[in-house]
Amino acid sequence: MPEAEGYGVVLRQSGDSNARARLIGALVLVVAALTATALSIGWIWTRADAVMPVDLPSGNPGLRTVSPSIKPSATPPPKGSVIGSQIVATNKDTMPIMGSAWTNTGERSGQYGGAAIWLTVHKNYNGGGADWGNYVSFGQLTPTFKVTSTPAGLKAAATQAGSRAIIGLYGEGAKISGTTHKAITVDGRKGHEITTRVAVSTPKLKETFSTVLIAVVDRGDGTAAVSIGDIAGSTPTWIQVWRTKVSQIKINR
């Protein structure tokens, strides 16, 4: 079974190495562009009703960058790792993995110093080697976005992290609906959670939406720990599992 790079991303049984290399190159561009245009991507939360449902990419997704785009930095951003039963960010914050069936995969939701895990829900759903599944990442919101420890500041941080994740996972044309916000407390620190639905439309796949969940936790130094959950509409039980794992995040003090 080929390793999946994220919820909704299709990889073929053959040519996985080349697809991975192309995908990583595209993601470097996406992350760099998103970092440079942090204030411009919040539009997805206010203009969601004005766009059509997104057709998810096949093979090399050729992710679009936001405008204006910039050349990727010569120094790639740090990466976290999955060690044992923990997702470990570069700053040594930790989040438990979702379960033994979940596997290590590439981080593509815009995390700084993060890592991600994957669970296949529909294997080879189109008969052409395409898999569909759930995705969870954990890391840090880019340090260029300064987090303030107020309800409004944490909501803004969660919106920033969510915009990066939605664009990274589904592109700028994603249609979201049913967005909710709530304050959370994790490891004795204040945070914010956003839950939204992303419309899904791809041939031969019996999924009409996925639930994207964003949690940010104030680290107390102007930065935020971030977890992104992207859960197939047909597997809602994983939503509560994600929330349980978020409640067990540990901030490296």
mmCIF file of C-alpha atoms in Angstrom:
data_model
loop_
_atom_site.group_PDB
_atom_site.id
_atom_site.type_symbol
_atom_site.label_atom_id
_atom_site.label_comp_id
_atom_site.label_asym_id
_atom_site.label_seq_id
_atom_site.Cartn_x
_atom_site.Cartn_y
_atom_site.Cartn_z
ATOM 1 C CA MET A 1 0.000 0.000 0.000
ATOM 2 C CA PRO A 2 1.517 3.312 -0.982
ATOM 3 C CA GLU A 3 2.006 5.874 1.771
ATOM 4 C CA ALA A 4 -0.590 8.611 1.517
ATOM 5 C CA GLU A 5 0.506 12.234 1.773
ATOM 6 C CA GLY A 6 -2.687 13.661 3.250
ATOM 7 C CA TYR A 7 -6.459 13.455 3.227
ATOM 8 C CA GLY A 8 -7.836 13.682 -0.298
ATOM 9 C CA VAL A 9 -4.448 13.355 -2.014
ATOM 10 C CA VAL A 10 -4.270 10.554 -4.540
ATOM 11 C CA LEU A 11 -1.103 8.544 -5.123
ATOM 12 C CA ARG A 12 -0.790 5.799 -7.694
ATOM 13 C CA GLN A 13 0.669 2.378 -7.020
ATOM 14 C CA SER A 14 3.506 3.066 -9.433
ATOM 15 C CA GLY A 15 5.848 6.022 -9.503
ATOM 16 C CA ASP A 16 5.349 6.823 -5.808
ATOM 17 C CA SER A 17 8.904 8.098 -5.355
ATOM 18 C CA ASN A 18 8.621 10.557 -8.216
ATOM 19 C CA ALA A 19 5.194 11.668 -7.028
ATOM 20 C CA ARG A 20 6.562 12.228 -3.532
ATOM 21 C CA ALA A 21 9.474 14.293 -4.862
ATOM 22 C CA ARG A 22 7.170 16.469 -6.944
ATOM 23 C CA LEU A 23 4.744 16.821 -4.058
ATOM 24 C CA ILE A 24 7.472 17.912 -1.634
ATOM 25 C CA GLY A 25 8.667 20.523 -4.127
ATOM 26 C CA ALA A 26 5.146 21.874 -4.502
ATOM 27 C CA LEU A 27 4.621 21.952 -0.749
ATOM 28 C CA VAL A 28 7.792 23.974 -0.181
ATOM 29 C CA LEU A 29 6.360 26.607 -2.521
ATOM 30 C CA VAL A 30 2.986 26.515 -0.776
ATOM 31 C CA VAL A 31 4.411 26.861 2.736
ATOM 32 C CA ALA A 32 6.787 29.639 1.707
ATOM 33 C CA ALA A 33 4.051 31.576 -0.028
ATOM 34 C CA LEU A 34 1.634 31.139 2.855
ATOM 35 C CA THR A 35 4.256 32.351 5.314
ATOM 36 C CA ALA A 36 4.851 35.495 3.267
ATOM 37 C CA THR A 37 1.144 36.272 2.892
ATOM 38 C CA ALA A 38 -0.151 35.415 6.344
ATOM 39 C CA LEU A 39 -2.776 38.141 6.386
ATOM 40 C CA SER A 40 -4.132 37.500 2.902
ATOM 41 C CA ILE A 41 -5.399 33.942 3.332
ATOM 42 C CA GLY A 42 -8.125 34.562 5.883
ATOM 43 C CA TRP A 43 -10.524 35.157 2.980
ATOM 44 C CA ILE A 44 -11.437 31.475 2.884
ATOM 45 C CA TRP A 45 -13.390 31.844 6.123
ATOM 46 C CA THR A 46 -15.430 34.847 4.948
ATOM 47 C CA ARG A 47 -15.944 34.039 1.268
ATOM 48 C CA ALA A 48 -16.623 30.310 1.576
ATOM 49 C CA ASP A 49 -20.162 30.562 0.204
ATOM 50 C CA ALA A 50 -18.936 32.227 -2.982
ATOM 51 C CA VAL A 51 -16.897 29.279 -4.288
ATOM 52 C CA MET A 52 -17.884 25.949 -5.777
ATOM 53 C CA PRO A 53 -17.119 22.490 -4.325
ATOM 54 C CA VAL A 54 -13.589 21.397 -5.061
ATOM 55 C CA ASP A 55 -12.613 18.428 -7.221
ATOM 56 C CA LEU A 56 -9.729 16.819 -5.389
ATOM 57 C CA PRO A 57 -6.434 16.339 -7.245
ATOM 58 C CA SER A 58 -5.208 13.120 -8.785
ATOM 59 C CA GLY A 59 -1.571 12.041 -8.822
ATOM 60 C CA ASN A 60 0.731 15.058 -8.514
ATOM 61 C CA PRO A 61 -1.693 17.677 -7.164
ATOM 62 C CA GLY A 62 0.164 20.734 -8.502
ATOM 63 C CA LEU A 63 -0.942 22.793 -5.513
ATOM 64 C CA ARG A 64 -1.528 26.465 -6.206
ATOM 65 C CA THR A 65 0.137 29.156 -4.149
ATOM 66 C CA VAL A 66 -1.541 32.279 -2.915
ATOM 67 C CA SER A 67 -0.693 35.567 -4.595
ATOM 68 C CA PRO A 68 1.835 37.054 -4.506
ATOM 69 C CA SER A 69 4.047 33.982 -4.569
ATOM 70 C CA ILE A 70 7.723 34.001 -3.647
ATOM 71 C CA LYS A 71 10.649 31.713 -4.258
ATOM 72 C CA PRO A 72 11.165 29.056 -1.600
ATOM 73 C CA SER A 73 13.736 29.748 1.069
ATOM 74 C CA ALA A 74 17.147 28.159 0.645
ATOM 75 C CA THR A 75 16.723 26.830 4.180
ATOM 76 C CA PRO A 76 13.752 24.466 4.421
ATOM 77 C CA PRO A 77 11.517 24.756 7.493
ATOM 78 C CA PRO A 78 12.189 22.313 10.352
ATOM 79 C CA LYS A 79 10.277 19.046 10.511
ATOM 80 C CA GLY A 80 8.896 17.097 13.413
ATOM 81 C CA SER A 81 8.703 13.317 13.662
ATOM 82 C CA VAL A 82 6.549 10.441 14.829
ATOM 83 C CA ILE A 83 8.327 8.584 17.626
ATOM 84 C CA GLY A 84 6.617 5.582 19.171
ATOM 85 C CA SER A 85 3.135 6.662 20.220
ATOM 86 C CA GLN A 86 3.832 10.404 19.996
ATOM 87 C CA ILE A 87 3.928 13.069 17.306
ATOM 88 C CA VAL A 88 6.900 15.193 18.334
ATOM 89 C CA ALA A 89 7.226 18.728 17.020
ATOM 90 C CA THR A 90 10.639 20.303 16.490
ATOM 91 C CA ASN A 91 10.135 22.368 19.653
ATOM 92 C CA LYS A 92 9.533 19.090 21.568
ATOM 93 C CA ASP A 93 5.815 19.627 22.100
ATOM 94 C CA THR A 94 4.039 16.266 21.877
ATOM 95 C CA MET A 95 0.645 14.890 20.881
ATOM 96 C CA PRO A 96 -0.347 11.195 21.127
ATOM 97 C CA ILE A 97 -1.000 9.434 17.832
ATOM 98 C CA MET A 98 -4.585 8.502 16.991
ATOM 99 C CA GLY A 99 -4.091 4.719 17.133
ATOM 100 C CA SER A 100 -1.954 1.798 16.006
ATOM 101 C CA ALA A 101 -3.604 1.634 12.564
ATOM 102 C CA TRP A 102 -2.387 5.149 11.777
ATOM 103 C CA THR A 103 0.923 5.461 9.947
ATOM 104 C CA ASN A 104 3.579 8.148 9.574
ATOM 105 C CA THR A 105 3.075 10.357 6.521
ATOM 106 C CA GLY A 106 4.182 13.663 5.016
ATOM 107 C CA GLU A 107 3.098 16.934 6.663
ATOM 108 C CA ARG A 108 1.197 19.144 4.233
ATOM 109 C CA SER A 109 -1.089 21.355 6.305
ATOM 110 C CA GLY A 110 1.358 24.234 6.785
ATOM 111 C CA GLN A 111 2.759 23.248 10.159
ATOM 112 C CA TYR A 112 6.078 24.694 11.295
ATOM 113 C CA GLY A 113 8.309 21.932 12.644
ATOM 114 C CA GLY A 114 5.467 19.422 12.545
ATOM 115 C CA ALA A 115 4.701 15.854 11.496
ATOM 116 C CA ALA A 116 1.585 13.942 10.436
ATOM 117 C CA ILE A 117 -0.131 10.560 10.472
ATOM 118 C CA TRP A 118 -2.573 8.863 8.081
ATOM 119 C CA LEU A 119 -5.337 6.228 8.158
ATOM 120 C CA THR A 120 -6.693 4.731 4.907
ATOM 121 C CA VAL A 121 -10.505 4.728 4.802
ATOM 122 C CA HIS A 122 -11.132 3.754 1.149
ATOM 123 C CA LYS A 123 -8.338 1.765 -0.443
ATOM 124 C CA ASN A 124 -8.183 1.746 -4.242
ATOM 125 C CA TYR A 125 -11.630 3.331 -4.387
ATOM 126 C CA ASN A 126 -11.420 4.038 -8.137
ATOM 127 C CA GLY A 127 -9.765 0.801 -9.221
ATOM 128 C CA GLY A 128 -6.711 2.754 -10.280
ATOM 129 C CA GLY A 129 -4.683 2.613 -7.084
ATOM 130 C CA ALA A 130 -6.134 5.714 -5.437
ATOM 131 C CA ASP A 131 -6.555 5.687 -1.650
ATOM 132 C CA TRP A 132 -8.641 8.026 0.514
ATOM 133 C CA GLY A 133 -8.331 8.465 4.251
ATOM 134 C CA ASN A 134 -8.014 10.520 7.421
ATOM 135 C CA TYR A 135 -5.119 12.829 8.259
ATOM 136 C CA VAL A 136 -3.832 14.409 11.480
ATOM 137 C CA SER A 137 -0.880 16.754 11.841
ATOM 138 C CA PHE A 138 0.769 18.400 14.833
ATOM 139 C CA GLY A 139 3.325 21.164 15.026
ATOM 140 C CA GLN A 140 3.542 24.906 15.517
ATOM 141 C CA LEU A 141 2.001 27.928 13.851
ATOM 142 C CA THR A 142 4.676 29.808 11.938
ATOM 143 C CA PRO A 143 6.588 32.075 14.348
ATOM 144 C CA THR A 144 6.031 35.019 11.972
ATOM 145 C CA PHE A 145 2.431 35.122 13.253
ATOM 146 C CA LYS A 146 2.584 36.495 16.790
ATOM 147 C CA VAL A 147 -0.081 35.016 19.048
ATOM 148 C CA THR A 148 -1.743 37.081 21.768
ATOM 149 C CA SER A 149 -3.208 35.328 24.808
ATOM 150 C CA THR A 150 -6.704 36.741 24.467
ATOM 151 C CA PRO A 151 -9.863 35.046 23.160
ATOM 152 C CA ALA A 152 -9.695 37.204 20.036
ATOM 153 C CA GLY A 153 -5.979 36.544 19.600
ATOM 154 C CA LEU A 154 -6.359 32.783 19.915
ATOM 155 C CA LYS A 155 -9.313 32.795 17.513
ATOM 156 C CA ALA A 156 -7.175 34.721 15.026
ATOM 157 C CA ALA A 157 -4.373 32.176 15.436
ATOM 158 C CA ALA A 158 -6.782 29.283 14.858
ATOM 159 C CA THR A 159 -8.178 31.013 11.776
ATOM 160 C CA GLN A 160 -4.649 31.510 10.476
ATOM 161 C CA ALA A 161 -3.750 27.855 11.058
ATOM 162 C CA GLY A 162 -7.048 26.692 9.548
ATOM 163 C CA SER A 163 -6.646 28.808 6.429
ATOM 164 C CA ARG A 164 -3.164 27.404 5.875
ATOM 165 C CA ALA A 165 -4.439 23.864 6.371
ATOM 166 C CA ILE A 166 -7.465 24.198 4.075
ATOM 167 C CA ILE A 167 -5.387 25.724 1.280
ATOM 168 C CA GLY A 168 -2.612 23.159 1.744
ATOM 169 C CA LEU A 169 -4.990 20.193 1.763
ATOM 170 C CA TYR A 170 -7.714 21.287 -0.682
ATOM 171 C CA GLY A 171 -6.542 24.386 -2.543
ATOM 172 C CA GLU A 172 -7.966 27.896 -2.656
ATOM 173 C CA GLY A 173 -11.260 26.785 -4.227
ATOM 174 C CA ALA A 174 -12.383 24.688 -1.263
ATOM 175 C CA LYS A 175 -15.990 25.212 -0.176
ATOM 176 C CA ILE A 176 -16.479 25.193 3.590
ATOM 177 C CA SER A 177 -19.663 25.269 5.652
ATOM 178 C CA GLY A 178 -20.970 24.787 9.175
ATOM 179 C CA THR A 179 -17.974 26.463 10.803
ATOM 180 C CA THR A 180 -18.003 26.593 14.608
ATOM 181 C CA HIS A 181 -15.619 28.080 17.185
ATOM 182 C CA LYS A 182 -15.030 27.319 20.844
ATOM 183 C CA ALA A 183 -12.472 28.088 23.536
ATOM 184 C CA ILE A 184 -10.454 25.138 24.870
ATOM 185 C CA THR A 185 -7.900 24.520 27.602
ATOM 186 C CA VAL A 186 -4.997 22.127 27.001
ATOM 187 C CA ASP A 187 -2.157 21.344 29.403
ATOM 188 C CA GLY A 188 -3.305 24.238 31.575
ATOM 189 C CA ARG A 189 -3.074 26.685 28.669
ATOM 190 C CA LYS A 190 -5.743 28.566 26.770
ATOM 191 C CA GLY A 191 -6.576 27.615 23.216
ATOM 192 C CA HIS A 192 -9.192 27.722 20.479
ATOM 193 C CA GLU A 193 -10.868 25.096 18.287
ATOM 194 C CA ILE A 194 -12.449 25.539 14.863
ATOM 195 C CA THR A 195 -14.570 22.839 13.243
ATOM 196 C CA THR A 196 -15.735 23.082 9.635
ATOM 197 C CA ARG A 197 -16.839 20.931 6.725
ATOM 198 C CA VAL A 198 -15.118 20.864 3.346
ATOM 199 C CA ALA A 199 -17.183 19.777 0.349
ATOM 200 C CA VAL A 200 -15.780 16.793 -1.557
ATOM 201 C CA SER A 201 -16.520 15.813 -5.144
ATOM 202 C CA THR A 202 -14.405 13.214 -6.890
ATOM 203 C CA PRO A 203 -15.451 10.353 -9.214
ATOM 204 C CA LYS A 204 -16.170 6.915 -7.727
ATOM 205 C CA LEU A 205 -15.720 8.154 -4.153
ATOM 206 C CA LYS A 206 -18.733 7.892 -1.846
ATOM 207 C CA GLU A 207 -17.704 10.843 0.308
ATOM 208 C CA THR A 208 -19.421 14.216 0.050
ATOM 209 C CA PHE A 209 -17.519 16.085 2.742
ATOM 210 C CA SER A 210 -14.729 15.878 5.254
ATOM 211 C CA THR A 211 -14.621 17.461 8.697
ATOM 212 C CA VAL A 212 -11.580 19.627 9.291
ATOM 213 C CA LEU A 213 -10.718 20.441 12.890
ATOM 214 C CA ILE A 214 -8.149 23.005 13.981
ATOM 215 C CA ALA A 215 -6.844 23.384 17.525
ATOM 216 C CA VAL A 216 -4.329 25.993 18.650
ATOM 217 C CA VAL A 217 -2.803 26.132 22.123
ATOM 218 C CA ASP A 218 -1.026 29.186 23.515
ATOM 219 C CA ARG A 219 2.600 28.265 24.249
ATOM 220 C CA GLY A 220 3.113 31.401 26.337
ATOM 221 C CA ASP A 221 5.930 32.799 24.205
ATOM 222 C CA GLY A 222 3.991 34.399 21.376
ATOM 223 C CA THR A 223 3.672 31.137 19.430
ATOM 224 C CA ALA A 224 1.014 28.421 19.316
ATOM 225 C CA ALA A 225 0.976 24.646 19.135
ATOM 226 C CA VAL A 226 -1.348 23.459 16.357
ATOM 227 C CA SER A 227 -3.138 20.228 15.535
ATOM 228 C CA ILE A 228 -5.111 19.680 12.337
ATOM 229 C CA GLY A 229 -7.576 16.828 11.959
ATOM 230 C CA ASP A 230 -9.045 15.983 8.536
ATOM 231 C CA ILE A 231 -11.673 13.280 9.010
ATOM 232 C CA ALA A 232 -13.753 11.603 6.279
ATOM 233 C CA GLY A 233 -17.469 12.279 6.577
ATOM 234 C CA SER A 234 -18.145 8.538 6.776
ATOM 235 C CA THR A 235 -15.935 8.094 9.876
ATOM 236 C CA PRO A 236 -17.230 10.641 12.434
ATOM 237 C CA THR A 237 -16.122 8.567 15.437
ATOM 238 C CA TRP A 238 -12.541 9.715 14.796
ATOM 239 C CA ILE A 239 -13.558 13.313 15.569
ATOM 240 C CA GLN A 240 -13.886 12.592 19.291
ATOM 241 C CA VAL A 241 -10.672 10.577 19.225
ATOM 242 C CA TRP A 242 -8.897 13.619 17.782
ATOM 243 C CA ARG A 243 -10.329 15.836 20.519
ATOM 244 C CA THR A 244 -9.155 13.369 23.162
ATOM 245 C CA LYS A 245 -5.635 13.347 21.730
ATOM 246 C CA VAL A 246 -5.619 17.156 21.542
ATOM 247 C CA SER A 247 -6.532 17.251 25.246
ATOM 248 C CA GLN A 248 -3.357 15.203 25.890
ATOM 249 C CA ILE A 249 -0.977 17.591 24.102
ATOM 250 C CA LYS A 250 2.043 18.460 26.235
ATOM 251 C CA ILE A 251 3.786 21.813 25.810
ATOM 252 C CA ASN A 252 7.565 21.765 26.210
ATOM 253 C CA ARG A 253 8.162 24.416 28.879
#
